[in-house]
Each structure stands twice: as C-alpha cells, then as structure tokens.
Tab-separated table of C-alpha atoms in Angstrom:
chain	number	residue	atom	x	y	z
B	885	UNK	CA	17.745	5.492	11.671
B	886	UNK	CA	15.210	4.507	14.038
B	887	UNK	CA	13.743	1.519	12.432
B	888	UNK	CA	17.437	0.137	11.431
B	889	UNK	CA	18.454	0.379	15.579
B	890	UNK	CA	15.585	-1.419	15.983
B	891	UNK	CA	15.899	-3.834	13.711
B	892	UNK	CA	19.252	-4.499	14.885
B	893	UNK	CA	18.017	-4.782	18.506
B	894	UNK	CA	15.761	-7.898	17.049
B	895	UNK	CA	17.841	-9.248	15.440
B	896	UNK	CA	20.353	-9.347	17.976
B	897	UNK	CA	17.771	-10.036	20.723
B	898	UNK	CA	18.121	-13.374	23.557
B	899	UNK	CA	15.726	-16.139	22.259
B	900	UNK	CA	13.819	-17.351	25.287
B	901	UNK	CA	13.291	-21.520	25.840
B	902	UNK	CA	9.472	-22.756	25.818
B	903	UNK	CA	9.676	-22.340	30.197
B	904	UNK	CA	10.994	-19.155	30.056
B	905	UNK	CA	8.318	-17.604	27.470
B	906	UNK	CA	5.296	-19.501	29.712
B	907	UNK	CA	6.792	-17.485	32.122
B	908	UNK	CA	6.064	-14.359	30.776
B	909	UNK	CA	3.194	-11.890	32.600
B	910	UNK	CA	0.104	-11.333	31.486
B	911	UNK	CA	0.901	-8.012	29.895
B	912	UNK	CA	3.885	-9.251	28.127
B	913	UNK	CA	1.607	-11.883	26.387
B	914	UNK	CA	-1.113	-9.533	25.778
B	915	UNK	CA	1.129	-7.578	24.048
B	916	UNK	CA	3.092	-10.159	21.941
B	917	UNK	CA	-0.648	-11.128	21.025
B	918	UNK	CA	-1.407	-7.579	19.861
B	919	UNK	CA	1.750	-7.185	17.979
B	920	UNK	CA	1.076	-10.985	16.175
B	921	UNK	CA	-1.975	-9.072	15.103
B	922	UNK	CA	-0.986	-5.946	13.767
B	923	UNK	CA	1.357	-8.269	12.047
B	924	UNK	CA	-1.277	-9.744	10.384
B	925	UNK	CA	-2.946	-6.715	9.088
B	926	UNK	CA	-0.164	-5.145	8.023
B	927	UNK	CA	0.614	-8.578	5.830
B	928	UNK	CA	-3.003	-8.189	4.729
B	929	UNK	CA	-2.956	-4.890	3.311
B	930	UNK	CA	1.010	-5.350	2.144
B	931	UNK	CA	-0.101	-8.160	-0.109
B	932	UNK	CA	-3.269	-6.215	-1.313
B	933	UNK	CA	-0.963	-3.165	-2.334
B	934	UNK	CA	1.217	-5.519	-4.448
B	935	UNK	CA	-1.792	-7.069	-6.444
B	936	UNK	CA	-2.744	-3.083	-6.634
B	937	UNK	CA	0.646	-2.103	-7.911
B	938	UNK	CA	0.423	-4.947	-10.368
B	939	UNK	CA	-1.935	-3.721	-12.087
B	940	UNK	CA	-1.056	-0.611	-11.925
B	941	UNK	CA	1.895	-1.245	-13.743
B	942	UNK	CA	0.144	-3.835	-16.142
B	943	UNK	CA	-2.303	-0.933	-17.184
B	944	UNK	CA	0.693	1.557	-17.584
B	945	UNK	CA	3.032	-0.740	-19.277
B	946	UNK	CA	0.176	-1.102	-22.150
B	947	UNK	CA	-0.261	2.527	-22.812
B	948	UNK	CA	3.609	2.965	-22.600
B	949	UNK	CA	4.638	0.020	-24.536
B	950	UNK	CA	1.607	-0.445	-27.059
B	951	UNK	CA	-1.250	2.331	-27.330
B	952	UNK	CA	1.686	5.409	-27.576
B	953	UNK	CA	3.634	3.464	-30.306
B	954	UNK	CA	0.832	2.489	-32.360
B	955	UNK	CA	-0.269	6.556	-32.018
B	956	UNK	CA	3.128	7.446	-33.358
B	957	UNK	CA	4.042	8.627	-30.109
B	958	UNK	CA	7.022	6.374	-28.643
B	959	UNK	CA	8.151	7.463	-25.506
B	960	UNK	CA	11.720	7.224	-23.976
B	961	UNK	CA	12.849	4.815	-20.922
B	962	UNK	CA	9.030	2.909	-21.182
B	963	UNK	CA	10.935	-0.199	-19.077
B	964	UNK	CA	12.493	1.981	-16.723
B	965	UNK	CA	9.286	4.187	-16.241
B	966	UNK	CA	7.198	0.984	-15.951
B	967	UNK	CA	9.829	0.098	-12.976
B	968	UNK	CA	9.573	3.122	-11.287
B	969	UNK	CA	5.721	2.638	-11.739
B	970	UNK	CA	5.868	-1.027	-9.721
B	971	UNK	CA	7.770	0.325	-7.025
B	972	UNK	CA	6.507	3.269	-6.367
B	973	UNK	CA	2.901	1.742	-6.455
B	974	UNK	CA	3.940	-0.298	-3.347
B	975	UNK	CA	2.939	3.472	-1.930
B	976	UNK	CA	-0.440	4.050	-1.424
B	977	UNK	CA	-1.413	7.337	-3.428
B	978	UNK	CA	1.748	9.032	-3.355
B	979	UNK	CA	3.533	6.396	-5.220
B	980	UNK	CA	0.361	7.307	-8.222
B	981	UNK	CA	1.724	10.518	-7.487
B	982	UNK	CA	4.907	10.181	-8.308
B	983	UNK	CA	5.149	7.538	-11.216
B	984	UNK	CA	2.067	10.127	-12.941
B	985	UNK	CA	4.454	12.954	-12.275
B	986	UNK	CA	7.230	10.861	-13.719
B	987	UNK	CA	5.012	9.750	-16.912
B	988	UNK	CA	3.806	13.196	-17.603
B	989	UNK	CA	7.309	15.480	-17.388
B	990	UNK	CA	8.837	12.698	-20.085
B	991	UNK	CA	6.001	12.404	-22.286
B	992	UNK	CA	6.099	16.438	-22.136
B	993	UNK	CA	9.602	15.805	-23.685
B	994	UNK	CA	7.920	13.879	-26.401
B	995	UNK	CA	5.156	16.575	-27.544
B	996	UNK	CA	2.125	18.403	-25.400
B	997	UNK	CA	-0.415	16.498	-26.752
B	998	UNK	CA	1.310	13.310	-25.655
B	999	UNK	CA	1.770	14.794	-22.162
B	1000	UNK	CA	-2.035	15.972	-22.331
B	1001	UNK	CA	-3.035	12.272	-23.532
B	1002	UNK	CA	-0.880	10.550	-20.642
B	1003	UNK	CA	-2.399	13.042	-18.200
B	1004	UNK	CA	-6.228	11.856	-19.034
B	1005	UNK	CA	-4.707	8.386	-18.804
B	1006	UNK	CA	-3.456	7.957	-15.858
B	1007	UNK	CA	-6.499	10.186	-14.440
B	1008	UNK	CA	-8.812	7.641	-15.824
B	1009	UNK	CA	-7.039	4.807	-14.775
B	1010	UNK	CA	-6.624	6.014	-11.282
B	1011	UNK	CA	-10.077	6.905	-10.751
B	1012	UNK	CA	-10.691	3.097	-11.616
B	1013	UNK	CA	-8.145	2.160	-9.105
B	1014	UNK	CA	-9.321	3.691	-6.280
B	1015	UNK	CA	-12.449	1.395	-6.122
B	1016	UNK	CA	-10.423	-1.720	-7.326
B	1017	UNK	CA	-8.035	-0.698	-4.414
B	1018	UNK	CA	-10.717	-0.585	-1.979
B	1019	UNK	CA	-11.946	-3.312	-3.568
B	1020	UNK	CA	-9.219	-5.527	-3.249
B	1021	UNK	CA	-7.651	-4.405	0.425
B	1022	UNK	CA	-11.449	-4.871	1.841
B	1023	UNK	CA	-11.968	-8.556	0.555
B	1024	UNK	CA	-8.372	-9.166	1.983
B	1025	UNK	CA	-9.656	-7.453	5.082
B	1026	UNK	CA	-13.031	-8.311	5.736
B	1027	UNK	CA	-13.911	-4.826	5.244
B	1028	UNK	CA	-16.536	-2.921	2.633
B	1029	UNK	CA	-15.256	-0.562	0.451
B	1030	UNK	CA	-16.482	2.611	1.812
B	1031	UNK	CA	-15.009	1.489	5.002
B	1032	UNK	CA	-11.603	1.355	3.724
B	1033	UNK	CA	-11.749	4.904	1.490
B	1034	UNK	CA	-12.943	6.516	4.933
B	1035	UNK	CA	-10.330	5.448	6.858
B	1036	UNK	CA	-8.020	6.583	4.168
B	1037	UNK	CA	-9.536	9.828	4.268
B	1038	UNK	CA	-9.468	10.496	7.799
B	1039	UNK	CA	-5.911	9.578	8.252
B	1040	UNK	CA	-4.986	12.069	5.741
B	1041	UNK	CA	-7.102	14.278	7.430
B	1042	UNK	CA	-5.404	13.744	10.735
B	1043	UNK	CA	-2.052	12.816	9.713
B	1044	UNK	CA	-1.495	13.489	6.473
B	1045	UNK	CA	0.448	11.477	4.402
B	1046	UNK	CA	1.364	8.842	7.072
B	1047	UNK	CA	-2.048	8.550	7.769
B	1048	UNK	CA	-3.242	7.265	4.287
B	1049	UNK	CA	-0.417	4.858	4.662
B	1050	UNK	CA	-1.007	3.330	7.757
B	1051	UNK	CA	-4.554	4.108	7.552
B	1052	UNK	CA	-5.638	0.531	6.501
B	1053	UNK	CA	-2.977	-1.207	8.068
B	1054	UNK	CA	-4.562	0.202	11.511
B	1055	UNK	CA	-8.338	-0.204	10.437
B	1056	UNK	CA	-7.724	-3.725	9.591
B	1057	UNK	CA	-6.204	-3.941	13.257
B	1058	UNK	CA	-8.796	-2.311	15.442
B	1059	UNK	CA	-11.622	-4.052	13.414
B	1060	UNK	CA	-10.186	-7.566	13.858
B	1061	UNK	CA	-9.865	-6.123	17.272
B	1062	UNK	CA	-13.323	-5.290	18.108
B	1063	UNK	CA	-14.396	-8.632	15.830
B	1064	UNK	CA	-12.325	-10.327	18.591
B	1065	UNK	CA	-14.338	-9.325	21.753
B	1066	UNK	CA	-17.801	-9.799	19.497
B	1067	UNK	CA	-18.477	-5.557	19.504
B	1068	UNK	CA	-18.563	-5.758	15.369
C-alpha cells in the first residue's frame, strides 16, 4: 500500500524548470545524487537476476519438456510450471524455493521416483546456480564472487528474507560508494 501511495505521489509530483532545480541545497542534491545511484545498482543486479532466471528456466524447461518424456515420465502443466519457474526466479532464492516446491508436489502426482529424480535435479542445478549467480551479479557489479554470497548471507542473517533480496542491491551501492571517495 505503501509503495503504490508513493508511487502515486511521483507520479503526480510538480516538475521543477532547469533554475528552479539549480536552486536546490546542497543536501537536496546530495541526495538526488545518492538516490541516481542506488538506482543504478538496483538496475545492475535487476538485470543480472533476469539473465539468472533465464537460465533457470532454460535448464528446467529441458528436464520438464525433454529428459522426463524421453524417461517415460511426462509431467502435467510443463509450460505453465516453466512460467511459474521465470517469474518466480526474478526472486532471489525464494523464488528457487518456490518453483522447486512447485516441481516436486506435481511430479509427486506423477510417481515417487519422478518426484525423487526432480528433487536431485533441481538440487544439482541450484548448487550450480549459486556460483553462476554470483558469478553473473559480480561481473555486472564490479564485485568477486565471494563478495556477493557474503553479503547474501549476512542479510539473511540480519534480516532475513528481505535481506537476501536487497542484499546485493545495497552492496553494489555502498561499494560504488566507497569506490567514489577512493576508500576501495
């Protein structure tokens, strides 16, 4: 409710002339700088978590669509599962989560052993993921690896599951931050 007042309130805001934005204080332009940068990182790591999800799906939609049926071992809604798989990928780790859960519960329908098979697949493949996500969201943020699966860490530590969102959205902000004023 929050977030659609506020967008609202931009939308709806007075645009100021090229005068009356010079005009501004120094704190008001400080802070329009700041936000023009979290911007950016939050662009960085949005774009990196599409590519992610992308392959993601691309990885799921083969098992689903070709390595079950040649097994023998169709399973039901593969297009809308693959779906649900893309979107909910735009989540860091909970949207795995959820398409997994989502994967498992109708392959269950199909037979245990499918459900057991889809299980060690998407374990596998999200073990792999977690580096190639790291991977990805550091070379589109300047930042190693490690650096990235820390941060995710400790915002789950601290915040829990908002914190592995935002988590690399507000690395990639304080270290273009401190890159900035020449302390990285």
């Amino acid at each position: 409710v929050m977030a659609v007042m506020l967008a609202v309130m931009v939308f709806l805001r007075h645009t100021r002339t090229k005068e009356q934005k010079a005009a501004r204080g120094p704190l008001a332009q400080s802070l329009i700088q700041k936000a023009k940068s979290f911007g950016q990182s939050f662009n960085q790591v949005v774009s990196a978590q599409l590519i992610i999800s992308a392959i993601n799906t691309t990885l799921t939609a083969t098992y689903i669509l070709i390595l079950l049926p040649l097994a023998g071992r169709p399973i039901p809604f593969g297009v809308t599962i693959i779906f649900i798989t893309f979107v909910a990928g735009l989540i860091p780790v909970l949207g795995n989560l959820l398409s997994n859960t989502v994967i498992v519960i109708v392959s269950l329908g199909v037979s245990p052993g499918t459900a057991i098979a889809s299980l060690v697949f998407l374990i596998l493949i999200h073990k792999f993921e977690y580096i190639v996500n790291s991977k990805i969201v550091g070379a589109r943020t300047d930042s190693q690896i490690w650096e990235i699966l820390l941060a995710i860490i400790l915002g789950d530590a601290l915040f829990g599951f908002q914190g592995i969102v935002m988590a690399p959205i507000v690395y990639t902000f304080f270290k273009r931050e401190l890159k900035s004023r020449g302390l990285v």
